[in-house]
Short mmCIF file of C-alpha atoms in Angstrom, two decimals:
data_model
loop_
_atom_site.label_atom_id
_atom_site.label_comp_id
_atom_site.label_asym_id
_atom_site.label_seq_id
_atom_site.Cartn_x
_atom_site.Cartn_y
_atom_site.Cartn_z
CA MET A 4 172.28 159.92 102.04
CA SER A 5 174.59 157.17 101.27
CA ARG A 6 173.17 153.59 101.58
CA THR A 7 176.45 152.47 103.23
CA GLN A 8 176.41 154.88 106.07
CA THR A 9 175.68 153.39 109.43
CA HIS A 10 173.57 154.65 112.35
CA ASN A 11 175.10 154.41 115.72
CA GLY A 12 172.81 156.95 117.65
CA PRO A 13 171.68 156.64 121.19
CA ARG A 14 169.00 154.16 122.27
CA ALA A 15 166.25 155.35 124.38
CA ALA A 16 166.84 156.13 128.08
CA PRO A 17 164.14 155.43 130.68
CA GLY A 18 160.82 156.97 129.94
CA GLY A 19 161.63 157.52 126.30
CA ALA A 20 163.60 160.70 127.31
CA GLU A 21 166.79 159.46 125.65
CA ARG A 22 169.85 161.71 125.47
CA ALA A 23 172.34 162.16 122.76
CA PRO A 24 176.09 161.89 123.40
CA GLY A 25 177.23 164.76 125.53
CA GLY A 26 173.83 165.03 127.34
CA ALA A 27 172.31 167.09 124.39
CA ALA A 28 168.52 166.79 124.14
CA PRO A 29 167.49 164.66 121.11
CA LYS A 30 165.86 166.59 118.14
CA GLN A 31 162.20 166.19 117.68
CA ILE A 32 161.19 165.40 114.14
CA VAL A 33 157.46 164.99 114.68
CA ARG A 34 155.46 166.51 117.44
CA LEU A 35 151.65 166.02 118.17
CA GLN A 36 150.49 168.69 120.53
CA GLY A 37 147.05 168.54 122.27
CA ILE A 38 145.50 166.57 119.51
CA GLY A 39 141.77 165.93 119.52
CA LYS A 40 140.12 163.84 116.89
CA ARG A 41 136.49 162.42 116.70
CA PHE A 42 134.68 160.49 114.02
CA GLY A 43 130.89 161.19 114.51
CA GLY A 44 130.27 159.97 118.18
CA HIS A 45 133.59 158.16 118.52
CA GLU A 46 136.41 160.17 120.09
CA VAL A 47 139.72 158.81 118.99
CA PHE A 48 142.09 161.25 120.75
CA ARG A 49 141.20 163.67 123.54
CA ASP A 50 144.42 165.59 124.29
CA LEU A 51 147.22 163.50 122.72
CA THR A 52 150.65 164.98 122.98
CA LEU A 53 153.51 162.84 121.61
CA ALA A 54 156.90 163.58 120.13
CA PHE A 55 159.13 161.44 117.84
CA PHE A 56 162.97 161.84 117.95
CA ARG A 57 165.22 161.80 115.02
CA GLY A 58 167.07 158.48 114.54
CA GLN A 59 165.00 156.65 116.95
CA THR A 60 162.52 153.77 116.33
CA THR A 61 159.25 154.27 118.27
CA VAL A 62 156.68 151.57 118.40
CA VAL A 63 153.10 152.59 119.09
CA LEU A 64 150.97 149.92 120.66
CA GLY A 65 147.27 149.55 121.56
CA GLN A 66 144.16 147.57 120.85
CA SER A 67 142.28 147.72 117.51
CA GLY A 68 140.37 150.92 117.14
CA VAL A 69 142.58 152.93 119.49
CA GLY A 70 143.70 155.32 116.69
CA LYS A 71 147.10 154.00 115.73
CA SER A 72 146.63 154.28 111.94
CA VAL A 73 144.64 157.56 112.36
CA MET A 74 147.85 159.02 114.09
CA LEU A 75 149.91 158.14 110.93
CA LYS A 76 147.40 159.83 108.78
CA LEU A 77 147.53 162.92 110.98
CA ILE A 78 151.23 163.06 110.77
CA LEU A 79 151.02 162.81 106.85
CA GLY A 80 148.30 165.45 106.80
CA LEU A 81 145.90 163.10 105.23
CA LEU A 82 143.63 163.76 108.12
CA LYS A 83 143.17 167.14 110.00
CA PRO A 84 142.77 167.23 113.89
CA ASP A 85 139.62 168.72 115.28
CA ARG A 86 141.96 170.54 117.70
CA GLY A 87 145.71 170.77 118.47
CA ARG A 88 148.81 171.25 116.42
CA ILE A 89 151.11 169.06 114.37
CA HIS A 90 154.74 170.01 113.75
CA ILE A 91 157.18 168.36 111.37
CA ASP A 92 160.83 169.38 112.05
CA GLY A 93 159.51 172.49 113.78
CA THR A 94 157.30 173.51 111.07
CA ASP A 95 153.45 173.75 111.90
CA ILE A 96 151.66 171.66 109.16
CA THR A 97 148.36 171.73 110.91
CA ASP A 98 146.61 174.16 108.42
CA LEU A 99 148.73 173.53 105.36
CA SER A 100 146.89 172.94 102.04
CA GLU A 101 147.48 169.81 99.96
CA ARG A 102 149.76 171.71 97.55
CA GLU A 103 151.83 172.96 100.52
CA LEU A 104 151.96 169.47 102.07
CA ALA A 105 153.31 167.78 98.87
CA PRO A 106 156.84 168.58 99.19
CA LEU A 107 156.84 167.76 102.90
CA ARG A 108 155.32 164.28 102.26
CA THR A 109 158.47 163.38 100.20
CA ARG A 110 160.34 163.34 103.38
CA PHE A 111 158.22 160.34 104.51
CA GLY A 112 158.03 156.75 103.38
CA MET A 113 155.05 154.70 104.20
CA VAL A 114 154.82 150.90 104.51
CA PHE A 115 151.08 149.97 104.45
CA GLN A 116 149.33 147.04 106.27
CA GLY A 117 148.76 145.03 103.10
CA ALA A 118 151.74 146.53 101.19
CA ALA A 119 149.12 148.40 99.02
CA LEU A 120 150.96 147.64 95.78
CA PHE A 121 149.24 148.59 92.46
CA ASP A 122 148.13 145.24 91.18
CA TYR A 123 148.44 146.25 87.42
CA LEU A 124 152.06 147.38 87.86
CA THR A 125 155.08 145.18 88.01
CA VAL A 126 157.42 145.16 91.03
CA PHE A 127 159.63 147.63 89.06
CA GLU A 128 156.88 150.02 88.30
CA ASN A 129 155.53 149.93 91.79
CA VAL A 130 159.03 150.87 93.30
CA ALA A 131 159.53 153.47 90.54
CA PHE A 132 156.25 155.13 90.90
CA ALA A 133 157.01 157.82 93.39
CA LEU A 134 160.41 158.65 91.72
CA ARG A 135 158.66 159.10 88.45
CA GLU A 136 156.04 161.36 90.08
CA HIS A 137 158.12 163.46 92.25
CA ALA A 138 161.87 163.15 91.59
CA ARG A 139 162.11 164.07 87.96
CA LEU A 140 165.20 161.88 87.39
CA PRO A 141 166.46 160.30 84.24
CA GLU A 142 165.03 156.94 83.49
CA LYS A 143 168.47 155.31 83.70
CA GLN A 144 168.98 156.63 87.37
CA ILE A 145 165.45 155.61 88.21
CA ARG A 146 166.27 152.13 87.10
CA GLU A 147 169.44 152.06 89.11
CA ILE A 148 167.64 153.26 92.27
CA VAL A 149 164.98 150.69 91.86
CA ARG A 150 167.51 147.90 91.37
CA GLN A 151 169.45 149.03 94.39
CA GLU A 152 166.45 149.25 96.65
CA LEU A 153 165.12 145.93 95.58
CA ALA A 154 168.48 144.30 96.32
CA LEU A 155 168.59 146.05 99.68
CA VAL A 156 165.41 144.30 100.81
CA GLY A 157 166.32 140.97 99.20
CA MET A 158 164.04 141.24 96.06
CA GLY A 159 166.70 141.48 93.45
CA GLY A 160 165.56 139.94 90.23
CA THR A 161 161.85 140.20 90.81
CA GLU A 162 161.41 143.44 88.78
CA ASP A 163 159.15 141.89 86.09
CA LEU A 164 156.80 140.06 88.49
CA LEU A 165 153.31 141.27 89.22
CA PRO A 166 151.96 141.50 92.83
CA GLU A 167 149.76 138.54 92.39
CA GLU A 168 152.84 136.40 91.85
CA LEU A 169 154.31 137.30 95.26
CA SER A 170 153.88 135.96 98.70
CA GLY A 171 152.68 138.12 101.55
CA GLY A 172 156.17 138.67 102.86
CA MET A 173 157.54 139.47 99.34
CA LYS A 174 154.87 142.08 99.00
CA LYS A 175 155.93 143.65 102.25
CA ARG A 176 159.53 143.83 101.01
CA VAL A 177 158.50 145.42 97.85
CA GLY A 178 156.45 147.93 99.82
CA LEU A 179 159.40 148.69 101.89
CA ALA A 180 161.62 149.15 98.81
CA ARG A 181 159.08 151.62 97.44
CA ALA A 182 159.00 153.47 100.79
CA ILE A 183 162.79 153.96 100.84
CA ALA A 184 163.16 154.66 97.10
CA MET A 185 162.81 158.48 97.78
CA ASP A 186 165.38 158.51 100.57
CA PRO A 187 162.91 159.53 103.27
CA GLU A 188 163.99 160.88 106.68
CA VAL A 189 160.99 159.19 108.41
CA ILE A 190 159.44 155.75 107.59
CA LEU A 191 155.91 154.99 108.87
CA TYR A 192 154.98 151.37 109.31
CA ASP A 193 151.31 150.30 109.67
CA GLU A 194 151.28 146.79 111.17
CA PRO A 195 154.33 145.65 109.05
CA THR A 196 154.27 142.01 110.18
CA MET A 197 150.41 141.50 110.20
CA GLY A 198 149.42 138.25 108.55
CA LEU A 199 152.82 136.99 108.32
CA ASP A 200 154.37 133.58 109.63
CA PRO A 201 157.03 134.14 112.58
CA VAL A 202 159.95 133.60 110.20
CA THR A 203 158.82 136.02 107.61
CA ALA A 204 157.81 138.54 110.41
CA ASP A 205 161.24 138.37 111.85
CA THR A 206 162.72 139.07 108.32
CA ILE A 207 160.68 142.24 108.02
CA ASN A 208 161.85 143.17 111.56
CA ALA A 209 165.44 142.79 110.45
CA LEU A 210 164.68 144.97 107.55
CA ILE A 211 163.32 147.75 109.71
CA LEU A 212 166.38 147.60 111.89
CA MET A 213 168.65 147.74 108.86
CA CYS A 214 166.85 150.86 107.54
CA GLN A 215 167.44 152.55 110.82
CA ARG A 216 171.07 151.47 111.00
CA GLU A 217 172.23 151.75 107.36
CA LEU A 218 169.94 154.54 106.02
CA GLN A 219 169.69 156.55 109.25
CA THR A 220 166.05 156.85 109.14
CA THR A 221 163.57 157.68 111.87
CA SER A 222 160.94 154.99 112.21
CA ILE A 223 157.35 155.03 113.53
CA VAL A 224 155.86 151.55 113.83
CA VAL A 225 152.34 150.82 114.73
CA THR A 226 151.64 147.11 115.62
CA HIS A 227 149.91 144.50 117.80
CA ASP A 228 152.85 142.26 117.55
CA MET A 229 154.78 142.40 120.83
CA ALA A 230 157.68 140.25 119.63
CA SER A 231 158.16 142.76 116.78
CA ALA A 232 157.84 145.67 119.21
CA TYR A 233 160.53 144.26 121.55
CA ARG A 234 162.83 143.51 118.58
CA VAL A 235 162.72 146.86 116.70
CA GLY A 236 161.77 149.46 119.27
CA ASP A 237 164.03 151.86 121.03
CA ARG A 238 160.96 153.32 122.71
CA LEU A 239 157.46 151.82 123.16
CA VAL A 240 154.33 153.96 123.61
CA MET A 241 150.96 152.43 124.44
CA LEU A 242 147.61 154.21 123.65
CA HIS A 243 144.44 153.42 125.50
CA GLU A 244 141.05 155.21 125.11
CA GLY A 245 142.55 158.28 123.53
CA GLU A 246 145.59 158.76 125.78
CA ILE A 247 149.06 157.53 126.43
CA ILE A 248 149.15 155.05 129.42
CA ALA A 249 152.87 153.99 128.95
CA ASP A 250 156.04 155.31 127.45
CA GLY A 251 159.57 153.89 127.79
CA THR A 252 162.04 151.45 126.76
CA PRO A 253 161.14 147.84 126.02
CA GLU A 254 162.37 146.71 129.34
CA GLU A 255 160.33 149.24 131.08
CA ILE A 256 157.24 148.37 129.25
CA ARG A 257 157.81 144.58 130.14
CA ARG A 258 157.80 145.72 133.84
CA HIS A 259 155.23 148.41 133.70
CA PRO A 260 152.86 148.38 136.81
CA ASP A 261 149.61 149.43 134.85
CA ILE A 262 147.35 146.28 134.49
CA ARG A 263 146.04 147.50 131.11
CA VAL A 264 149.73 147.34 129.88
CA GLN A 265 150.37 143.92 131.25
CA ARG A 266 147.09 142.60 129.74
CA PHE A 267 147.96 143.83 126.39
CA ILE A 268 151.58 142.63 126.27
CA HIS A 269 150.71 139.20 127.51
CA GLY A 270 147.41 138.85 125.56
CA ASP A 271 145.73 137.70 128.71
CA ALA A 272 142.51 139.39 129.77
CA SER A 273 142.35 137.36 133.04
CA LEU A 274 145.24 139.29 134.54
CA THR A 275 143.90 141.11 137.68
CA ALA A 276 147.14 142.40 139.08
CA ALA A 277 150.40 143.65 137.78
CA PRO A 278 153.30 141.36 138.42
CA PRO A 279 155.64 142.22 141.15
CA GLY A 280 158.26 144.82 140.13
#
């Protein structure tokens, strides 16, 4: 896909049930159906059913421990559900082996909480890592792709630096460059603005929007950061105690009547009643 293409797809309609031009239903690219997942005595998901749509940025919200990062690992096949099915672009991946999952994972890019760069590799080598492992491209082409992706996230000229020489925001940018180097269809973001100052966090949010617009990616973002959620999300989904309690556009979530939603988005445990609609 060309880096110069732009995405002008539909934004979410009420309830997250957005429609493409002409009234056609949007295409699901990821679907979790009836998912149950437990770790020992802790039940993370009871009966989670949630679809993600092509070309859309969905932000998944919820308190720590609600299972947001677990959900990302389930989508990638890094964890298996105890029950339920997971479909990627219509293909059931629930019971696939690691070998069968490998080509499917190249369709995904992952931006980790702490960037998860290899400390002993330079910026260039970090971004080139997946290309060398999976793409089998000539070294000259790999170098051009790495240069292009670093420039795209505002990190041109840093190829020879080590992660220890980078700020937190710079590491996140390099992590994003690595995630998009394989031209993924879907990018998963695990707390992309955690630990960043507001200005740097807004820069990361702008890059998330750029990836959707220019690279036509589908994005799934998990975060506690409501400012980021409102900025990047076409659709916001809130998880609470193993189930979905809210699903809609940013404006719908702002006005949601459930007191648990209002407490979370305002960061105020003292709230006892939802604000008037």
